[in-house]
Short mmCIF file of C-alpha atoms and ligand atoms in Angstrom, two decimals:
data_model
loop_
_atom_site.label_atom_id
_atom_site.label_comp_id
_atom_site.label_asym_id
_atom_site.label_seq_id
_atom_site.Cartn_x
_atom_site.Cartn_y
_atom_site.Cartn_z
CA UNK A 1420 -36.12 -89.14 35.71
CA UNK A 1421 -34.95 -92.73 35.06
CA UNK A 1422 -34.52 -93.30 31.42
CA UNK A 1423 -35.43 -96.77 29.77
CA UNK A 1424 -34.24 -98.47 26.53
CA UNK A 1425 -36.54 -98.81 23.88
CA UNK A 1426 -36.91 -102.25 22.27
CA UNK A 1427 -38.96 -104.02 20.13
CA UNK A 1428 -41.73 -101.58 21.27
CA UNK A 1429 -41.22 -101.68 24.96
CA UNK A 1430 -39.25 -99.56 27.34
CA UNK A 1431 -37.24 -101.81 29.58
CA UNK A 1432 -34.36 -100.96 31.95
CA UNK A 1433 -30.87 -100.73 30.54
CA UNK A 1434 -28.05 -102.36 32.93
CA UNK A 1435 -25.01 -101.20 34.34
CA UNK A 1436 -24.25 -98.26 36.65
CA UNK A 1437 -26.23 -95.33 36.56
CA UNK A 1438 -25.31 -92.33 34.12
CA UNK A 1439 -26.45 -88.65 34.25
CA UNK A 1440 -27.38 -86.20 32.15
CA UNK A 1441 -26.97 -82.61 33.15
CA UNK A 1442 -28.47 -79.45 32.10
CA UNK A 1443 -25.22 -77.74 30.83
CA UNK A 1444 -27.16 -74.18 31.74
CA UNK A 1445 -27.75 -75.43 35.09
CA UNK A 1446 -25.84 -78.39 35.99
CA UNK A 1447 -27.40 -79.10 39.45
CA UNK A 1448 -30.63 -79.71 37.18
CA UNK A 1449 -30.14 -83.42 36.63
CA UNK A 1450 -32.23 -84.05 33.39
CA UNK A 1451 -31.85 -88.06 33.25
CA UNK A 1452 -30.65 -90.91 34.87
CA UNK A 1453 -30.07 -94.28 33.13
CA UNK A 1454 -27.87 -97.27 33.12
CA UNK A 1455 -24.65 -97.09 31.21
CA UNK A 1456 -25.62 -100.46 29.50
CA UNK A 1457 -23.90 -103.89 28.73
CA UNK A 1458 -23.17 -106.07 25.93
CA UNK A 1459 -26.94 -107.88 26.45
CA UNK A 1460 -28.41 -104.65 26.00
CA UNK A 1461 -27.17 -104.38 22.74
CA UNK A 1462 -27.74 -107.99 21.89
CA UNK A 1463 -31.63 -107.59 22.65
CA UNK A 1464 -31.86 -104.37 20.78
CA UNK A 1465 -30.44 -106.12 17.40
CA UNK A 1466 -32.28 -109.10 17.73
CA UNK A 1467 -35.70 -107.13 18.25
CA UNK A 1468 -34.69 -105.00 15.07
CA UNK A 1469 -33.73 -108.52 13.33
CA UNK A 1470 -37.16 -110.09 14.51
CA UNK A 1471 -38.98 -106.94 12.56
CA UNK A 1472 -37.01 -106.87 9.52
CA UNK A 1473 -38.74 -109.58 7.30
CA UNK A 1474 -42.23 -107.84 7.93
CA UNK A 1475 -40.93 -104.49 7.22
CA UNK A 1476 -38.93 -105.22 4.07
CA UNK A 1477 -41.98 -106.69 3.15
CA UNK A 1478 -44.12 -103.23 3.84
CA UNK A 1479 -44.86 -102.07 0.61
CA UNK A 1480 -42.52 -98.65 -0.11
CA UNK A 1481 -46.08 -96.47 0.06
CA UNK A 1482 -46.65 -97.83 3.02
CA UNK A 1483 -43.26 -97.41 4.55
CA UNK A 1484 -43.89 -93.86 3.18
CA UNK A 1485 -46.87 -93.49 5.03
CA UNK A 1486 -45.42 -94.46 8.14
CA UNK A 1487 -42.96 -91.45 7.66
CA UNK A 1488 -45.39 -89.37 7.05
CA UNK A 1489 -46.92 -90.14 10.34
CA UNK A 1490 -43.89 -89.67 12.21
CA UNK A 1491 -43.17 -86.13 10.45
CA UNK A 1492 -46.61 -85.29 12.17
CA UNK A 1493 -45.77 -86.61 15.23
CA UNK A 1494 -43.06 -84.64 15.60
CA UNK A 1495 -44.54 -81.41 13.97
CA UNK A 1496 -47.33 -81.47 16.65
CA UNK A 1497 -44.67 -81.65 19.30
CA UNK A 1498 -42.01 -79.84 17.87
CA UNK A 1499 -42.31 -77.00 20.44
CA UNK A 1500 -41.61 -79.83 23.81
CA UNK A 1501 -38.99 -81.62 21.73
CA UNK A 1502 -37.46 -78.01 21.12
CA UNK A 1503 -37.88 -77.25 24.63
CA UNK A 1504 -36.43 -80.73 25.67
CA UNK A 1505 -33.22 -79.63 23.43
CA UNK A 1506 -32.63 -76.49 24.96
CA UNK A 1507 -32.61 -77.74 28.53
CA UNK A 1508 -30.94 -81.29 27.85
CA UNK A 1509 -27.84 -79.65 25.41
CA UNK A 1510 -27.97 -75.99 25.78
CA UNK A 1511 -28.87 -75.39 22.46
CA UNK A 1512 -30.34 -71.62 22.10
CA UNK A 1513 -34.44 -72.32 21.47
CA UNK A 1514 -34.09 -70.63 18.26
CA UNK A 1515 -31.99 -73.26 17.02
CA UNK A 1516 -33.49 -75.96 18.87
CA UNK A 1517 -37.13 -74.94 17.12
CA UNK A 1518 -35.34 -74.93 13.90
CA UNK A 1519 -33.80 -78.48 14.71
CA UNK A 1520 -37.44 -80.00 15.45
CA UNK A 1521 -38.66 -78.45 12.22
CA UNK A 1522 -35.66 -79.73 10.31
CA UNK A 1523 -36.75 -83.18 11.36
CA UNK A 1524 -40.22 -82.88 9.87
CA UNK A 1525 -39.07 -81.74 6.71
CA UNK A 1526 -36.24 -84.84 6.70
CA UNK A 1527 -39.04 -87.90 7.10
CA UNK A 1528 -41.14 -85.96 4.82
CA UNK A 1529 -38.77 -86.26 2.28
CA UNK A 1530 -37.41 -89.59 2.90
CA UNK A 1531 -41.39 -90.84 2.73
CA UNK A 1532 -40.77 -89.35 -1.01
CA UNK A 1533 -37.40 -90.83 -1.72
CA UNK A 1534 -39.11 -94.53 -0.57
CA UNK A 1535 -41.05 -94.30 -4.14
CA UNK A 1536 -38.24 -93.70 -6.19
CA UNK A 1537 -37.09 -95.97 -8.92
CA UNK A 1538 -35.18 -99.22 -7.16
CA UNK A 1539 -32.99 -100.09 -10.41
CA UNK A 1540 -32.27 -100.47 -13.97
CA UNK A 1541 -32.60 -103.06 -16.77
CA UNK A 1542 -29.47 -103.78 -18.34
CA UNK A 1543 -29.14 -105.30 -21.63
CA UNK A 1544 -27.22 -108.85 -21.32
CA UNK A 1545 -24.75 -110.14 -23.24
CA UNK A 1546 -27.17 -112.14 -25.63
CA UNK A 1547 -31.08 -111.26 -26.96
CA UNK A 1548 -33.35 -113.00 -24.66
CA UNK A 1549 -32.15 -112.81 -20.67
CA UNK A 1550 -33.99 -109.92 -19.02
CA UNK A 1551 -31.24 -108.49 -17.16
CA UNK A 1552 -31.96 -105.83 -14.08
CA UNK A 1553 -29.88 -104.85 -11.07
CA UNK A 1554 -31.93 -103.61 -7.96
CA UNK A 1555 -31.32 -101.99 -4.45
CA UNK A 1556 -32.47 -103.68 -1.47
CA UNK A 1557 -32.41 -103.10 1.80
CA UNK A 1558 -28.97 -103.93 4.20
CA UNK A 1559 -30.58 -105.19 7.35
CA UNK A 1560 -30.30 -103.82 10.39
CA UNK A 1561 -28.58 -100.48 10.56
CA UNK A 1562 -27.01 -99.24 13.85
CA UNK A 1563 -26.83 -95.24 14.48
CA UNK A 1564 -24.70 -93.83 17.13
CA UNK A 1565 -25.13 -90.42 17.17
CA UNK A 1566 -23.52 -86.96 19.14
CA UNK A 1567 -25.19 -84.83 21.30
CA UNK A 1568 -25.01 -81.76 19.25
CA UNK A 1569 -28.11 -82.67 17.14
CA UNK A 1570 -29.88 -84.78 19.05
CA UNK A 1571 -33.31 -84.73 17.53
CA UNK A 1572 -31.65 -84.18 13.68
CA UNK A 1573 -28.74 -86.43 13.58
CA UNK A 1574 -30.70 -89.40 14.56
CA UNK A 1575 -33.58 -88.60 12.17
CA UNK A 1576 -31.14 -88.07 8.84
CA UNK A 1577 -29.97 -91.62 9.50
CA UNK A 1578 -33.22 -93.39 10.78
CA UNK A 1579 -35.31 -91.96 8.11
CA UNK A 1580 -33.51 -92.81 5.20
CA UNK A 1581 -32.68 -96.33 6.94
CA UNK A 1582 -36.46 -97.06 7.52
CA UNK A 1583 -37.47 -95.50 3.98
CA UNK A 1584 -35.61 -98.12 2.07
CA UNK A 1585 -36.21 -101.11 4.46
CA UNK A 1586 -34.10 -101.44 7.16
CA UNK A 1587 -34.35 -101.43 10.80
CA UNK A 1588 -32.81 -99.27 13.18
CA UNK A 1589 -31.08 -99.40 16.60
CA UNK A 1590 -30.03 -95.82 17.59
CA UNK A 1591 -27.54 -95.10 20.31
CA UNK A 1592 -27.52 -91.82 21.47
CA UNK A 1593 -24.98 -89.54 23.22
CA UNK A 1594 -24.94 -89.94 26.80
CA UNK A 1595 -25.41 -86.46 26.89
CA UNK A 1596 -28.33 -86.45 24.90
CA UNK A 1597 -30.39 -89.59 26.34
CA UNK A 1598 -33.33 -87.84 27.15
CA UNK A 1599 -34.07 -86.50 23.98
CA UNK A 1600 -32.95 -89.94 22.20
CA UNK A 1601 -35.97 -91.03 24.45
CA UNK A 1602 -38.18 -88.73 23.40
CA UNK A 1603 -37.44 -89.73 19.76
CA UNK A 1604 -38.52 -93.24 20.80
CA UNK A 1605 -41.85 -91.78 22.29
CA UNK A 1606 -42.59 -89.74 18.97
CA UNK A 1607 -41.84 -93.44 17.09
CA UNK A 1608 -44.03 -95.33 19.16
CA UNK A 1609 -47.01 -92.79 18.90
CA UNK A 1610 -46.46 -92.94 15.18
CA UNK A 1611 -47.26 -96.08 15.20
CA UNK A 1612 -43.92 -97.80 13.42
CA UNK A 1613 -44.17 -101.23 13.73
CA UNK A 1614 -42.57 -102.79 17.09
CA UNK A 1615 -38.42 -103.20 16.64
CA UNK A 1616 -38.71 -101.37 13.68
CA UNK A 1617 -36.91 -98.20 15.74
CA UNK A 1618 -34.93 -99.15 18.47
CA UNK A 1619 -33.13 -96.94 20.86
CA UNK A 1620 -30.32 -97.88 23.38
CA UNK A 1621 -28.93 -95.81 25.86
CA UNK A 1622 -25.73 -96.31 27.53
CA UNK A 1623 -22.02 -95.32 27.56
CA UNK A 1624 -20.42 -95.36 23.94
CA UNK A 1625 -17.30 -97.45 25.37
CA UNK A 1626 -19.64 -99.79 26.74
CA UNK A 1627 -22.37 -100.57 24.43
CA UNK A 1628 -20.74 -99.10 21.02
CA UNK A 1629 -18.53 -101.98 20.16
CA UNK A 1630 -21.55 -104.73 21.70
CA UNK A 1631 -23.53 -103.17 19.13
CA UNK A 1632 -21.31 -103.65 16.36
CA UNK A 1633 -20.47 -107.19 17.32
CA UNK A 1634 -24.22 -108.10 18.01
CA UNK A 1635 -24.71 -108.66 14.09
CA UNK A 1636 -25.71 -105.21 12.74
CA UNK A 1637 -25.16 -105.41 8.85
CA UNK A 1638 -24.12 -101.47 9.06
CA UNK A 1639 -23.60 -98.78 11.22
CA UNK A 1640 -23.32 -94.84 10.53
CA UNK A 1641 -21.84 -93.26 13.20
CA UNK A 1642 -21.35 -89.15 13.51
CA UNK A 1643 -18.74 -87.78 16.35
CA UNK A 1644 -15.05 -87.66 17.37
CA UNK A 1645 -12.16 -88.78 14.88
CA UNK A 1646 -10.93 -90.70 17.59
CA UNK A 1647 -14.03 -93.07 17.84
CA UNK A 1648 -15.18 -92.96 14.50
CA UNK A 1649 -11.71 -94.25 13.19
CA UNK A 1650 -11.42 -96.96 15.65
CA UNK A 1651 -14.96 -98.05 14.78
CA UNK A 1652 -13.86 -97.77 11.14
CA UNK A 1653 -11.21 -100.57 11.79
CA UNK A 1654 -13.67 -102.69 14.14
CA UNK A 1655 -15.99 -102.58 11.39
CA UNK A 1656 -13.97 -103.79 8.92
CA UNK A 1657 -12.99 -106.58 10.72
CA UNK A 1658 -16.28 -108.08 11.09
CA UNK A 1659 -16.68 -106.64 7.36
CA UNK A 1660 -19.93 -104.46 8.32
CA UNK A 1661 -20.60 -101.60 5.84
CA UNK A 1662 -19.38 -98.02 7.64
CA UNK A 1663 -20.01 -94.79 7.37
CA UNK A 1664 -18.17 -91.89 9.61
CA UNK A 1665 -18.80 -88.24 10.04
CA UNK A 1666 -15.96 -87.27 12.16
CA UNK A 1667 -15.88 -83.40 12.47
CA UNK A 1668 -14.03 -80.22 11.21
CA UNK A 1669 -12.11 -77.51 11.01
CA UNK A 1670 -13.96 -75.21 8.71
CA UNK A 1671 -12.37 -71.76 7.06
CA UNK A 1672 -14.02 -68.91 6.10
CA UNK A 1673 -11.73 -66.77 3.86
CA UNK A 1674 -12.12 -63.41 3.30
CA UNK A 1675 -10.89 -61.62 0.13
CA UNK A 1676 -10.09 -57.76 -0.45
CA UNK A 1677 -13.26 -57.50 -2.58
CA UNK A 1678 -15.75 -59.07 -0.15
CA UNK A 1679 -18.68 -57.25 1.17
CA UNK A 1680 -17.52 -57.00 4.78
CA UNK A 1681 -20.44 -56.31 6.79
CA UNK A 1682 -22.14 -59.70 5.13
CA UNK A 1683 -19.18 -61.51 5.38
CA UNK A 1684 -18.73 -60.59 9.45
CA UNK A 1685 -22.68 -61.02 10.32
CA UNK A 1686 -22.14 -64.85 8.60
CA UNK A 1687 -18.25 -65.53 10.18
CA UNK A 1688 -19.62 -64.69 13.58
CA UNK A 1689 -22.57 -66.64 13.40
CA UNK A 1690 -20.73 -69.62 12.11
CA UNK A 1691 -18.42 -69.39 14.74
CA UNK A 1692 -20.24 -68.48 17.72
CA UNK A 1693 -23.84 -69.37 17.65
CA UNK A 1694 -24.87 -72.66 19.90
CA UNK A 1695 -21.08 -71.73 20.99
CA UNK A 1696 -19.52 -73.07 17.85
CA UNK A 1697 -20.43 -76.58 18.74
CA UNK A 1698 -21.45 -77.73 15.27
CA UNK A 1699 -19.25 -79.97 13.19
CA UNK A 1700 -19.68 -77.15 10.50
CA UNK A 1701 -18.75 -74.45 12.84
CA UNK A 1702 -16.42 -71.49 11.49
CA UNK A 1703 -13.18 -72.29 13.45
CA UNK A 1704 -11.12 -70.46 11.33
CA UNK A 1705 -10.99 -67.10 9.45
CA UNK A 1706 -8.35 -66.61 6.94
CA UNK A 1707 -8.07 -62.85 5.65
CA UNK A 1708 -5.94 -61.26 3.55
CA UNK A 1709 -3.52 -58.36 4.70
CA UNK A 1710 -5.72 -55.57 3.29
CA UNK A 1711 -8.80 -56.46 5.31
CA UNK A 1712 -7.83 -58.49 8.30
CA UNK A 1713 -8.07 -55.97 10.79
CA UNK A 1714 -11.19 -54.73 9.48
CA UNK A 1715 -13.12 -58.19 9.11
CA UNK A 1716 -11.80 -58.94 12.49
CA UNK A 1717 -13.38 -55.93 14.42
CA UNK A 1718 -16.45 -56.18 12.36
CA UNK A 1719 -16.63 -59.94 13.68
CA UNK A 1720 -16.03 -58.75 17.48
CA UNK A 1721 -18.58 -56.47 17.62
CA UNK A 1722 -21.37 -58.64 16.41
CA UNK A 1723 -20.09 -61.17 19.06
CA UNK A 1724 -20.22 -58.92 21.33
CA UNK A 1725 -23.74 -58.18 20.95
CA UNK A 1726 -24.63 -61.80 21.04
CA UNK A 1727 -26.54 -62.92 24.36
CA UNK A 1728 -25.18 -65.93 26.19
CA UNK A 1729 -28.25 -66.81 27.91
CA UNK A 1730 -30.47 -68.08 28.88
CA UNK A 1731 -31.22 -70.78 26.09
CA UNK A 1732 -34.79 -70.76 26.66
CA UNK A 1733 -34.57 -66.87 25.76
CA UNK A 1734 -35.57 -66.37 22.01
CA UNK A 1735 -32.53 -63.82 21.73
CA UNK A 1736 -30.15 -66.30 22.97
CA UNK A 1737 -27.48 -67.17 20.24
CA UNK A 1738 -24.62 -68.72 22.20
CA UNK A 1739 -25.63 -71.16 24.99
CA UNK A 1740 -23.45 -72.87 27.22
CA UNK A 1741 -20.67 -75.70 26.43
CA UNK A 1742 -21.97 -79.03 26.63
CA UNK A 1743 -19.43 -80.05 30.22
CA UNK A 1744 -17.43 -78.52 32.21
CA UNK A 1745 -14.52 -80.57 30.77
CA UNK A 1746 -15.36 -79.44 26.93
CA UNK A 1747 -15.39 -75.73 28.40
CA UNK A 1748 -11.97 -76.54 30.36
CA UNK A 1749 -10.42 -77.56 27.11
CA UNK A 1750 -11.50 -74.67 25.32
CA UNK A 1751 -9.85 -72.32 27.84
CA UNK A 1752 -6.68 -73.98 27.93
CA UNK A 1753 -6.45 -73.50 24.54
CA UNK A 1754 -6.82 -69.75 24.82
CA UNK A 1755 -4.06 -69.19 26.97
CA UNK A 1756 -4.07 -65.48 28.14
CA UNK A 1757 -7.18 -65.05 27.07
CA UNK A 1758 -9.18 -67.86 29.07
CA UNK A 1759 -9.64 -65.16 31.80
CA UNK A 1760 -11.53 -62.98 29.30
CA UNK A 1761 -13.53 -65.64 28.07
CA UNK A 1762 -14.04 -67.36 31.38
CA UNK A 1763 -18.31 -66.45 32.51
CA UNK A 1764 -18.49 -67.15 36.05
CA UNK A 1765 -21.47 -68.48 37.09
CA UNK A 1766 -23.41 -72.09 37.36
CA UNK A 1767 -23.35 -72.80 33.79
CA UNK A 1768 -20.60 -73.92 31.40
CA UNK A 1769 -20.75 -70.82 29.25
CA UNK A 1770 -17.71 -68.54 27.98
CA UNK A 1771 -17.58 -66.03 25.63
CA UNK A 1772 -16.94 -65.71 22.39
CA UNK A 1773 -13.18 -64.98 21.60
CA UNK A 1774 -10.58 -64.67 18.55
CA UNK A 1775 -7.26 -65.78 18.76
CA UNK A 1776 -5.14 -63.34 16.01
CA UNK A 1777 -1.55 -63.96 15.01
CA UNK A 1778 -1.81 -67.76 14.08
CA UNK A 1779 -0.11 -69.72 11.97
CA UNK A 1780 -1.81 -72.53 9.88
CA UNK A 1781 0.02 -75.45 11.45
CA UNK A 1782 -0.40 -74.02 15.05
CA UNK A 1783 -2.44 -76.51 17.21
CA UNK A 1784 -5.50 -74.10 17.79
CA UNK A 1785 -5.36 -74.06 14.29
CA UNK A 1786 -5.38 -77.43 13.90
CA UNK A 1787 -7.56 -79.13 16.29
CA UNK A 1788 -11.07 -79.39 16.60
CA UNK A 1789 -12.40 -77.33 19.73
CA UNK A 1790 -15.99 -77.66 19.40
CA UNK A 1791 -16.19 -74.00 21.21
CA UNK A 1792 -16.69 -70.39 20.59
CA UNK A 1793 -13.49 -69.75 19.69
CA UNK A 1794 -12.07 -68.54 15.96
CA UNK A 1795 -8.37 -68.48 15.13
CA UNK A 1796 -7.47 -65.88 12.73
CA UNK A 1797 -4.79 -66.41 9.84
CA UNK A 1798 -3.51 -63.30 8.10
CA UNK A 1799 -2.08 -64.50 4.28
CA UNK A 1800 -0.97 -62.29 1.27
CA UNK A 1801 -3.48 -63.61 -1.40
CA UNK A 1802 -6.05 -65.95 -2.57
CA UNK A 1803 -3.34 -68.79 -3.34
CA UNK A 1804 -2.27 -68.59 0.40
CA UNK A 1805 -5.65 -68.56 1.71
CA UNK A 1806 -6.64 -71.63 -0.20
CA UNK A 1807 -3.61 -73.31 0.67
CA UNK A 1808 -4.09 -72.48 4.17
CA UNK A 1809 -7.63 -73.48 4.54
CA UNK A 1810 -6.71 -76.93 3.13
CA UNK A 1811 -3.74 -77.23 5.36
CA UNK A 1812 -5.50 -79.52 8.33
CA UNK A 1813 -6.26 -83.38 8.35
CA UNK A 1814 -10.22 -81.88 8.18
CA UNK A 1815 -12.17 -81.39 4.85
CA UNK A 1816 -15.96 -80.89 6.04
CA UNK A 1817 -16.80 -77.13 4.93
CA UNK A 1818 -15.88 -74.20 3.53
CA UNK A 1819 -16.43 -70.65 2.55
CA UNK A 1820 -15.27 -67.77 0.57
CA UNK A 1821 -16.15 -64.32 0.75
CA UNK A 1822 -15.48 -62.66 -2.74
CA UNK A 1823 -17.33 -60.88 -5.25
CA UNK A 1824 -14.93 -61.95 -8.13
CA UNK A 1825 -16.81 -64.94 -9.89
CA UNK A 1826 -13.12 -66.60 -11.52
CA UNK A 1827 -11.55 -66.88 -8.16
CA UNK A 1828 -15.09 -68.02 -6.74
CA UNK A 1829 -14.92 -71.27 -9.21
CA UNK A 1830 -11.11 -71.79 -8.77
CA UNK A 1831 -11.62 -71.49 -5.00
CA UNK A 1832 -14.85 -74.36 -5.70
CA UNK A 1833 -12.46 -76.83 -7.54
CA UNK A 1834 -9.13 -76.64 -5.15
CA UNK A 1835 -10.96 -76.31 -1.42
CA UNK A 1836 -10.86 -79.32 0.41
CA UNK A 1837 -14.13 -79.42 1.56
CA UNK A 1838 -17.37 -81.46 0.99
CA UNK A 1839 -19.33 -78.53 1.31
CA UNK A 1840 -18.65 -75.60 0.16
CA UNK A 1841 -19.86 -72.22 -0.04
CA UNK A 1842 -19.42 -68.73 -1.34
CA UNK A 1843 -20.46 -65.56 0.55
CA UNK A 1844 -22.80 -68.31 2.68
CA UNK A 1845 -21.94 -69.92 6.28
CA UNK A 1846 -19.74 -72.66 6.73
CA UNK A 1847 -23.07 -73.85 8.86
CA UNK A 1848 -26.44 -74.94 7.82
CA UNK A 1849 -27.21 -77.51 5.56
CA UNK A 1850 -30.25 -78.48 3.45
CA UNK A 1851 -31.33 -81.81 4.48
CA UNK A 1852 -32.33 -82.68 0.84
CA UNK A 1853 -28.64 -82.01 -0.47
CA UNK A 1854 -25.87 -84.38 -0.11
CA UNK A 1855 -24.02 -83.56 3.32
CA UNK A 1856 -20.27 -84.74 4.25
CA UNK A 1857 -16.74 -84.15 4.35
CA UNK A 1858 -13.40 -85.09 2.49
CA UNK A 1859 -10.01 -86.54 4.20
CA UNK A 1860 -10.58 -87.06 7.64
CA UNK A 1861 -13.99 -85.61 8.43
CA UNK A 1862 -15.46 -88.49 6.71
CA UNK A 1863 -15.06 -92.12 5.66
CA UNK A 1864 -15.72 -90.68 2.25
CA UNK A 1865 -19.64 -91.32 1.53
CA UNK A 1866 -22.33 -88.78 1.78
CA UNK A 1867 -25.53 -88.63 3.98
CA UNK A 1868 -28.77 -86.87 3.51
CA UNK A 1869 -30.45 -86.14 0.26
CA UNK A 1870 -30.73 -88.38 -2.82
CA UNK A 1871 -27.06 -89.70 -1.72
CA UNK A 1872 -28.63 -91.58 1.31
CA UNK A 1873 -29.46 -94.47 -1.23
CA UNK A 1874 -25.95 -95.34 -1.53
CA UNK A 1875 -25.31 -96.32 2.01
CA UNK A 1876 -28.74 -97.68 3.11
CA UNK A 1877 -29.02 -99.81 0.39
CA UNK A 1878 -27.08 -102.94 -1.54
CA UNK A 1879 -27.50 -103.67 -5.16
CA UNK A 1880 -28.38 -107.07 -6.57
CA UNK A 1881 -27.87 -107.92 -10.00
CA UNK A 1882 -30.60 -110.52 -11.51
CA UNK A 1883 -30.13 -112.16 -14.92
CA UNK A 1884 -33.51 -114.19 -15.88
CA UNK A 1885 -32.94 -116.37 -18.88
CA UNK A 1886 -36.11 -117.78 -20.73
P1 ADP B 89 -18.29 -86.21 21.24
O1 ADP B 89 -16.97 -85.75 21.60
O2 ADP B 89 -18.88 -85.49 20.13
O3 ADP B 89 -18.80 -86.46 22.35
P2 ADP B 89 -17.48 -88.87 20.67
O4 ADP B 89 -17.44 -89.68 19.24
O5 ADP B 89 -16.91 -89.25 22.16
O6 ADP B 89 -17.80 -87.40 20.22
O7 ADP B 89 -19.43 -89.43 20.94
C1 ADP B 89 -20.04 -89.68 19.48
C2 ADP B 89 -20.75 -90.82 19.77
O8 ADP B 89 -20.18 -92.05 20.03
C3 ADP B 89 -21.54 -91.04 21.20
O9 ADP B 89 -23.00 -91.53 20.95
C4 ADP B 89 -21.04 -91.80 22.06
O10 ADP B 89 -21.80 -92.36 23.32
C5 ADP B 89 -20.27 -92.74 21.14
N1 ADP B 89 -18.99 -93.28 21.52
C6 ADP B 89 -18.05 -92.79 22.15
N2 ADP B 89 -16.63 -93.80 22.55
C7 ADP B 89 -17.30 -94.85 21.93
C8 ADP B 89 -16.68 -96.15 21.73
N3 ADP B 89 -15.64 -96.48 22.26
N4 ADP B 89 -17.47 -97.32 21.14
C9 ADP B 89 -18.58 -96.77 19.99
N5 ADP B 89 -19.16 -95.63 20.63
C10 ADP B 89 -18.71 -94.93 21.19
#
């Protein structure tokens, strides 16, 4: 299948050499083919978004909300086919892919409501008489560069607030999820979103990413690797484009001696190994105090052994393949001596869940984001050491603590360096109506989703009217 860009309400051929998107469960299954893109494609997409801007920002907020509700309905109607396409293109177990489609519906409905909130406040002036008020306005054209691992939800959680608050959008989905990105364009079209408000630009990140930023977007929201995110942040600063980056994690689950170990094991195994650990919020470090480390490792191991690797369209499937041969090889290399046990022979990029014991907090396997079903175990003596170890990375996205001691839970919530903090909960799984984002190297310190989204997608204007 040959994919095309969705620009100004039309599907148009993208330039450049052909790229392929392969089914990671079965790479001989070519999901789609599309052009690698060229600066002209990015310029055309931004021009279409600019052309649609004035009408869209003048569309009343209730009418914009209505469009989002219609988009939610179209996605709800097609949720099964969207989930199946997601399972095929990025190897997501079908149960999770169904959940992701449902989440898109919830996000669109939520932001339809957010569009109707007050947009400003009246502020007393220095003297009696003038009316002074500050209100939020749309930024303009928002570029959205998104990863393959949540190919439905991440584009929607950026596009929904952007559109709700009166901006127009150019989405650049990851190469590996280009088909799902195109399906989103079709749903937007079927929902009747005005032409040019939501555009989809396919292609290689390195070929169309920078041209997208330089084609005159007013803001750029990025989710992906830290390397690309920081490079885009620099570029955005040079052009004074408002920028937001979500850039991964090395998330820790801490287990203390008083924890409910069965509950902890089930949530840690799920957080570490489901969807092959390919979530920014996946649990990749297990930090346990000595008294319970053997017990918790054994319980997690037993649960992981019971996980079904594939096929992804089986509702019992928990793990699924890794996205590519390169990412599988990187994970196997990091496993060293354990690679043989983890490797799964066959056509897809599957590996078995693995735990690595005996790591120190500053070892590479405890520092680098692997995006794989690999859990590094770190032993500590007490809760203070545990929190110090959890904080000893450059990331700070998500963390969890398993304990029944309220005092230690509160102290951890205060001192853990993570934007998403759980007690007796999983590091993964987020409520779409709650702020999402990380501390330190995991983000550019803004938050997405929930009431926080308005901060990024609008700009404040202060008005004084003197009678
Ligand atoms: P991942 O490792 O999860 O694939 P990347 O950061 O490589 O993360 O990719 C995330 C998104 O960034 C994708 O849409 C990708 O196409 C895009 N991208 C990759 N390289 C660049 C680049 N140099 N400039 C802009 N976007 C890029």
